[in-house]
CSV table of C-alpha atoms and ligand atoms in Angstrom, one decimal:
chain,number,residue,atom,x,y,z
A,1,MET,CA,-2.4,23.9,2.8
A,2,LYS,CA,-5.9,23.4,1.1
A,3,THR,CA,-6.2,20.4,-1.1
A,4,TYR,CA,-8.9,20.1,-4.0
A,5,ARG,CA,-10.0,16.7,-5.4
A,6,ALA,CA,-11.4,16.8,-9.2
A,7,LYS,CA,-15.1,15.7,-9.1
A,8,HIS,CA,-14.5,13.2,-12.2
A,9,THR,CA,-11.9,10.9,-10.7
A,10,GLY,CA,-11.0,7.0,-10.6
A,11,PHE,CA,-11.6,4.7,-13.8
A,12,CYS,CA,-13.9,5.9,-16.5
A,13,PHE,CA,-16.7,3.7,-17.6
A,14,GLY,CA,-14.5,2.3,-20.5
A,15,VAL,CA,-11.5,1.4,-18.5
A,16,LYS,CA,-14.0,0.1,-15.9
A,17,ARG,CA,-15.6,-2.4,-18.1
A,18,ALA,CA,-12.5,-3.4,-19.5
A,19,ILE,CA,-11.2,-4.4,-16.5
A,20,GLN,CA,-14.4,-6.1,-15.4
A,21,MET,CA,-14.5,-7.9,-18.7
A,22,ALA,CA,-10.8,-9.3,-18.3
A,23,LYS,CA,-11.6,-10.7,-14.9
A,24,GLU,CA,-14.7,-12.5,-15.7
A,25,THR,CA,-12.8,-14.0,-18.6
A,26,ALA,CA,-9.8,-14.9,-16.7
A,27,ALA,CA,-12.2,-16.5,-14.4
A,28,SER,CA,-14.2,-18.5,-16.8
A,29,TYR,CA,-11.6,-19.9,-19.6
A,30,LYS,CA,-8.1,-21.1,-19.0
A,31,ASN,CA,-5.9,-20.2,-21.9
A,32,VAL,CA,-6.6,-16.3,-21.8
A,33,TYR,CA,-4.5,-13.9,-23.6
A,34,ILE,CA,-4.0,-10.2,-24.5
A,35,LYS,CA,-2.3,-8.2,-27.2
A,36,GLY,CA,-0.7,-5.3,-25.4
A,37,ASP,CA,-1.9,-3.4,-22.5
A,38,LEU,CA,-5.4,-3.8,-21.3
A,39,VAL,CA,-5.5,-0.1,-20.3
A,40,HIS,CA,-2.6,2.3,-19.7
A,41,ASN,CA,-1.8,1.7,-16.1
A,42,GLU,CA,1.2,-0.6,-15.2
A,43,LYS,CA,-0.6,-1.1,-11.7
A,44,VAL,CA,-3.9,-2.4,-13.6
A,45,CYS,CA,-1.8,-4.5,-15.9
A,46,ARG,CA,-0.2,-6.2,-13.2
A,47,GLN,CA,-3.4,-7.2,-11.6
A,48,ILE,CA,-5.0,-8.5,-14.5
A,49,GLU,CA,-1.5,-10.7,-15.2
A,50,LYS,CA,-1.9,-11.9,-11.5
A,51,THR,CA,-5.4,-13.4,-12.8
A,52,GLY,CA,-3.3,-15.9,-15.2
A,53,ILE,CA,-4.0,-13.6,-18.5
A,54,LYS,CA,-0.6,-13.7,-20.5
A,55,ARG,CA,0.1,-10.6,-22.4
A,56,VAL,CA,1.8,-11.0,-25.8
A,57,ASN,CA,2.8,-8.4,-28.3
A,58,SER,CA,1.7,-10.7,-31.4
A,59,LEU,CA,-1.4,-13.0,-32.2
A,60,LYS,CA,1.2,-15.4,-33.3
A,61,SER,CA,2.4,-15.9,-29.6
A,62,ILE,CA,-1.2,-17.3,-28.9
A,63,PRO,CA,-2.1,-20.5,-29.3
A,64,LYS,CA,-5.1,-21.8,-31.4
A,65,HIS,CA,-8.5,-22.0,-29.8
A,66,ALA,CA,-7.4,-19.9,-26.9
A,67,THR,CA,-9.4,-16.9,-25.8
A,68,ILE,CA,-7.9,-13.3,-26.4
A,69,ILE,CA,-9.3,-10.1,-25.0
A,70,ILE,CA,-9.3,-7.0,-27.1
A,71,LYS,CA,-7.9,-4.1,-25.2
A,72,ALA,CA,-10.0,-1.2,-24.1
A,73,HIS,CA,-8.2,0.8,-26.9
A,74,GLY,CA,-9.3,-1.1,-29.7
A,75,GLU,CA,-7.8,-2.7,-32.4
A,76,PRO,CA,-7.5,-2.7,-36.5
A,77,TYR,CA,-9.7,-4.7,-38.2
A,78,LYS,CA,-7.0,-7.2,-39.2
A,79,THR,CA,-6.7,-8.5,-35.7
A,80,TYR,CA,-10.3,-9.5,-35.4
A,81,GLN,CA,-9.8,-11.4,-38.7
A,82,GLU,CA,-6.4,-13.0,-37.7
A,83,ALA,CA,-7.9,-13.8,-34.3
A,84,LYS,CA,-10.7,-16.1,-36.6
A,85,LEU,CA,-8.3,-17.3,-38.7
A,86,ARG,CA,-6.3,-19.1,-35.4
A,87,ASN,CA,-9.8,-20.1,-34.3
A,88,LEU,CA,-9.5,-18.1,-31.1
A,89,LYS,CA,-12.2,-16.9,-29.0
A,90,ILE,CA,-12.4,-13.2,-29.1
A,91,VAL,CA,-13.9,-10.8,-25.7
A,92,ASP,CA,-13.9,-7.7,-27.1
A,93,ALA,CA,-13.0,-5.1,-24.4
A,94,THR,CA,-12.9,-2.1,-26.6
A,95,CYS,CA,-14.6,0.6,-25.1
A,96,SER,CA,-18.1,1.5,-26.7
A,97,MET,CA,-16.9,5.2,-27.6
A,98,VAL,CA,-14.0,3.9,-29.3
A,99,LEU,CA,-16.4,1.3,-31.3
A,100,ASP,CA,-18.1,4.3,-32.3
A,101,ILE,CA,-15.5,5.9,-34.0
A,102,HIS,CA,-14.8,2.5,-35.9
A,103,LYS,CA,-18.2,2.9,-36.7
A,104,LYS,CA,-18.4,6.4,-38.0
A,105,VAL,CA,-15.1,6.1,-40.0
A,106,ARG,CA,-16.9,3.2,-41.9
A,107,GLN,CA,-19.6,5.2,-42.6
A,108,LEU,CA,-18.1,8.0,-43.8
A,109,GLN,CA,-16.0,6.0,-46.0
A,110,ASP,CA,-19.0,4.2,-47.3
A,111,GLU,CA,-20.4,7.8,-48.3
A,112,GLY,CA,-17.0,8.9,-50.0
A,113,TYR,CA,-15.2,10.7,-47.7
A,114,GLN,CA,-11.3,10.2,-47.4
A,115,ILE,CA,-10.5,9.9,-43.6
A,116,ILE,CA,-8.5,11.4,-41.3
A,117,VAL,CA,-7.6,10.8,-37.9
A,118,VAL,CA,-6.6,13.8,-35.7
A,119,GLY,CA,-4.2,11.4,-33.1
A,120,ASP,CA,-1.2,10.7,-31.9
A,121,ARG,CA,0.2,8.3,-34.0
A,122,ASN,CA,2.0,5.6,-32.1
A,123,HIS,CA,-1.1,5.4,-30.0
A,124,GLN,CA,-2.8,2.0,-29.8
A,125,GLU,CA,-5.9,3.6,-30.4
A,126,THR,CA,-5.2,5.7,-33.5
A,127,LYS,CA,-3.8,3.1,-34.9
A,128,GLY,CA,-7.0,1.0,-34.0
A,129,ILE,CA,-8.9,3.5,-35.8
A,130,ILE,CA,-6.6,3.8,-38.6
A,131,GLY,CA,-6.9,0.0,-39.1
A,132,ASN,CA,-10.7,0.3,-39.3
A,133,THR,CA,-10.3,2.3,-42.3
A,134,LYS,CA,-8.9,1.8,-45.8
A,135,GLY,CA,-5.8,3.8,-46.5
A,136,GLY,CA,-6.8,6.7,-43.8
A,137,LEU,CA,-4.1,9.3,-42.8
A,138,ILE,CA,-3.4,10.5,-39.8
A,139,VAL,CA,-2.7,14.0,-38.5
A,140,GLU,CA,-0.9,14.9,-35.3
A,141,ASN,CA,0.2,18.3,-35.9
A,142,ASN,CA,-0.1,21.3,-38.4
A,143,LEU,CA,3.1,20.4,-39.7
A,144,ASP,CA,1.6,16.9,-40.8
A,145,VAL,CA,-0.9,19.0,-42.7
A,146,ASP,CA,1.7,20.7,-44.7
A,147,LYS,CA,3.3,17.4,-45.6
A,148,LEU,CA,0.0,16.2,-46.6
A,149,LYS,CA,-0.7,18.6,-48.9
A,150,GLY,CA,-1.0,16.5,-52.2
A,151,LYS,CA,-2.7,13.5,-50.6
A,152,ILE,CA,-5.8,15.4,-49.0
A,153,GLY,CA,-8.8,14.7,-51.4
A,154,LYS,CA,-12.1,16.8,-52.3
A,155,LYS,CA,-14.2,15.4,-50.2
A,156,VAL,CA,-12.6,14.7,-46.3
A,157,GLY,CA,-14.0,13.3,-43.0
A,158,VAL,CA,-12.5,14.0,-40.0
A,159,VAL,CA,-12.4,12.3,-36.6
A,160,CYS,CA,-10.1,12.4,-33.4
A,161,GLN,CA,-8.8,10.3,-31.2
A,162,SER,CA,-10.9,10.1,-27.8
A,163,THR,CA,-8.5,11.8,-25.9
A,164,GLN,CA,-7.4,14.7,-27.9
A,165,ASP,CA,-7.7,18.8,-26.7
A,166,ILE,CA,-10.5,20.3,-29.1
A,167,ASP,CA,-8.3,23.4,-29.2
A,168,LYS,CA,-5.6,21.9,-30.9
A,169,ILE,CA,-8.1,19.8,-33.2
A,170,SER,CA,-9.8,23.4,-34.2
A,171,GLN,CA,-6.2,24.5,-35.4
A,172,ILE,CA,-5.7,21.6,-37.4
A,173,ILE,CA,-9.1,21.8,-39.2
A,174,SER,CA,-8.7,25.4,-39.9
A,175,GLN,CA,-5.3,24.1,-41.7
A,176,LEU,CA,-7.3,21.4,-43.3
A,177,VAL,CA,-10.1,23.5,-44.5
A,178,ARG,CA,-7.4,25.0,-46.9
A,179,HIS,CA,-6.4,21.8,-48.7
A,180,THR,CA,-10.0,20.6,-49.7
A,181,GLU,CA,-13.4,21.5,-51.0
A,182,LYS,CA,-15.8,19.6,-48.6
A,183,LEU,CA,-14.7,18.8,-45.1
A,184,LEU,CA,-16.8,17.1,-42.3
A,185,PHE,CA,-15.7,17.0,-38.4
A,186,ILE,CA,-17.1,14.7,-36.0
A,187,ASN,CA,-16.1,15.6,-32.5
A,188,THR,CA,-15.1,11.9,-31.0
A,189,ILE,CA,-13.7,13.2,-27.8
A,190,CYS,CA,-15.4,11.0,-25.4
A,191,LEU,CA,-17.3,12.6,-22.3
A,192,PRO,CA,-15.0,11.7,-19.6
A,193,THR,CA,-12.0,13.3,-21.3
A,194,ARG,CA,-13.9,16.6,-21.9
A,195,LEU,CA,-14.9,16.5,-18.1
A,196,ARG,CA,-11.7,16.2,-17.0
A,197,GLN,CA,-10.2,18.5,-19.4
A,198,GLU,CA,-12.6,21.1,-18.1
A,199,GLU,CA,-11.7,20.3,-14.5
A,200,ILE,CA,-7.8,20.6,-14.9
A,201,LYS,CA,-8.2,24.1,-16.1
A,202,LYS,CA,-10.3,25.1,-13.6
A,203,LEU,CA,-7.8,23.5,-10.9
A,204,ALA,CA,-4.9,25.2,-12.8
A,205,SER,CA,-6.9,28.4,-12.6
A,206,VAL,CA,-7.7,28.4,-8.9
A,207,CYS,CA,-5.1,26.3,-7.3
A,208,GLU,CA,-1.4,27.5,-6.6
A,209,ALA,CA,-0.1,24.1,-7.8
A,210,VAL,CA,-1.4,20.7,-9.3
A,211,LEU,CA,-0.7,17.3,-9.4
A,212,VAL,CA,-1.8,14.9,-12.2
A,213,ILE,CA,-1.6,11.7,-11.4
A,214,GLY,CA,-1.3,8.8,-14.1
A,215,SER,CA,0.8,6.6,-16.2
A,216,ARG,CA,3.3,8.1,-18.7
A,217,LYS,CA,1.7,5.7,-21.1
A,218,SER,CA,-1.6,7.3,-20.5
A,219,ALA,CA,-2.5,10.0,-23.6
A,220,ASN,CA,-5.3,11.3,-21.6
A,221,THR,CA,-3.0,12.2,-18.4
A,222,LYS,CA,-0.4,13.5,-20.7
A,223,ARG,CA,-3.2,16.1,-22.2
A,224,LEU,CA,-4.6,16.9,-18.9
A,225,TYR,CA,-0.7,18.0,-17.8
A,226,ARG,CA,-0.1,19.6,-20.8
A,227,LEU,CA,-3.4,21.9,-20.6
A,228,GLY,CA,-2.9,22.7,-17.0
A,229,LYS,CA,0.9,23.8,-17.9
A,230,LYS,CA,-0.5,26.2,-20.3
A,231,ILE,CA,-2.4,28.3,-17.4
A,232,ASN,CA,-0.2,27.2,-14.5
A,233,LYS,CA,3.7,26.5,-14.4
A,234,ASN,CA,3.2,24.4,-11.0
A,235,ILE,CA,1.8,21.4,-12.7
A,236,PHE,CA,3.3,18.0,-11.4
A,237,TRP,CA,2.8,15.1,-13.2
A,238,ILE,CA,3.6,11.5,-11.1
A,239,ASP,CA,2.5,8.2,-11.4
A,240,ASN,CA,2.4,7.1,-7.6
A,241,PRO,CA,2.1,8.4,-4.5
A,242,GLN,CA,5.7,7.6,-3.4
A,243,LYS,CA,6.8,10.1,-5.8
A,244,ILE,CA,5.5,13.2,-4.0
A,245,ASN,CA,8.3,15.4,-3.2
A,246,LYS,CA,7.2,17.1,0.1
A,247,ASP,CA,9.8,19.8,0.1
A,248,LYS,CA,8.7,20.7,-3.4
A,249,PHE,CA,4.8,21.1,-2.1
A,250,ASP,CA,5.5,22.2,1.3
A,251,LYS,CA,5.5,25.6,-0.2
A,252,PHE,CA,2.1,25.9,-1.5
A,253,GLN,CA,-1.0,27.1,-0.1
A,254,SER,CA,-3.6,25.0,-2.5
A,255,ILE,CA,-3.1,21.9,-4.4
A,256,GLY,CA,-6.0,20.5,-6.8
A,257,ILE,CA,-5.4,16.7,-7.3
A,258,ILE,CA,-6.6,15.0,-10.8
A,259,GLY,CA,-6.2,11.5,-12.6
A,260,GLY,CA,-6.1,10.2,-15.6
A,261,ALA,CA,-8.9,7.7,-17.1
A,262,SER,CA,-7.0,4.9,-16.2
A,263,THR,CA,-5.6,5.8,-12.6
A,264,PRO,CA,-7.1,3.7,-10.1
A,265,GLY,CA,-9.2,5.9,-7.5
A,266,GLU,CA,-7.2,4.5,-5.0
A,267,ILE,CA,-3.9,5.9,-5.9
A,268,LEU,CA,-5.8,9.4,-5.9
A,269,GLU,CA,-7.0,8.8,-2.4
A,270,LYS,CA,-3.4,8.0,-1.2
A,271,VAL,CA,-1.8,11.3,-2.7
A,272,TYR,CA,-4.9,13.1,-1.1
A,273,LYS,CA,-4.2,11.7,2.1
A,274,GLU,CA,-0.2,12.4,1.6
A,275,LEU,CA,-0.5,16.1,1.1
A,276,ASN,CA,-3.2,16.0,3.5
A,277,ASP,CA,-0.5,14.9,6.1
A,278,LEU,CA,2.1,17.3,5.1
B,1,SF4,S1,-11.0,7.7,-21.7
B,1,SF4,FE1,-12.9,7.7,-23.2
B,1,SF4,S2,-12.5,6.6,-25.0
B,1,SF4,FE2,-10.8,5.7,-23.5
B,1,SF4,S3,-11.5,4.2,-22.3
B,1,SF4,FE3,-12.4,6.1,-21.4
B,1,SF4,S4,-14.4,6.6,-22.0
B,1,SF4,FE4,-13.5,4.9,-23.7
């Protein structure tokens, strides 16, 4: 059996920076809180909690004058306002690519565009982007476009969640243009996502099977899995090396390995080792 590791593995720069900021904050301040998950990987979140950072679901659970870390996926504008009202010290670990999307939607809005965000409705990043617009709309798929028919204005600015897939977005845009006079699309898929999406397509084409490694919560890992599945039916998604079913992989001559942007590099190494031991 031959194993092929993707070139772009381990944390993307946004995840790396968020983890670094969280650790430094925990070392410098006493009462440190985070609303939700810093990044979408359970192992990383457990490590962060071990530094003493407390995870909460609402700012109301954070005592006044404490420190709040804003997660890598970002937050709606109202979270920052609420944090200020509660006199919290804000440490903003939002990825620069996500902050850039927030900036773009605000600019488009100032220029009179109605904002449409192509993204997973329940994902934190999409909620954060929408929460930085005044009444922006979320489109997850073509069915949503049909549902929004009467609500789409004459001048529309479209951005996307940073981990979307450009083929899916193109289909949605071709539907959206039918309902408006002017549409401006800004491709806000981040570079680490694009590179990994290119790699999964290659691996799925040249290998008999591909292992996609990452949390079930991770949107970019889910996208890698789906893209691979379109090309090769032997795509397997696991979140840790213990889940490798040796009998299943024994029969393949070549296996590709790729991880999501929040999957620790050491997990990929373990998987690589496990497979080579087979
Ligand atoms: S996947 Fe992209 S947007 Fe998300 S943290 Fe990484 S670099 Fe930033």
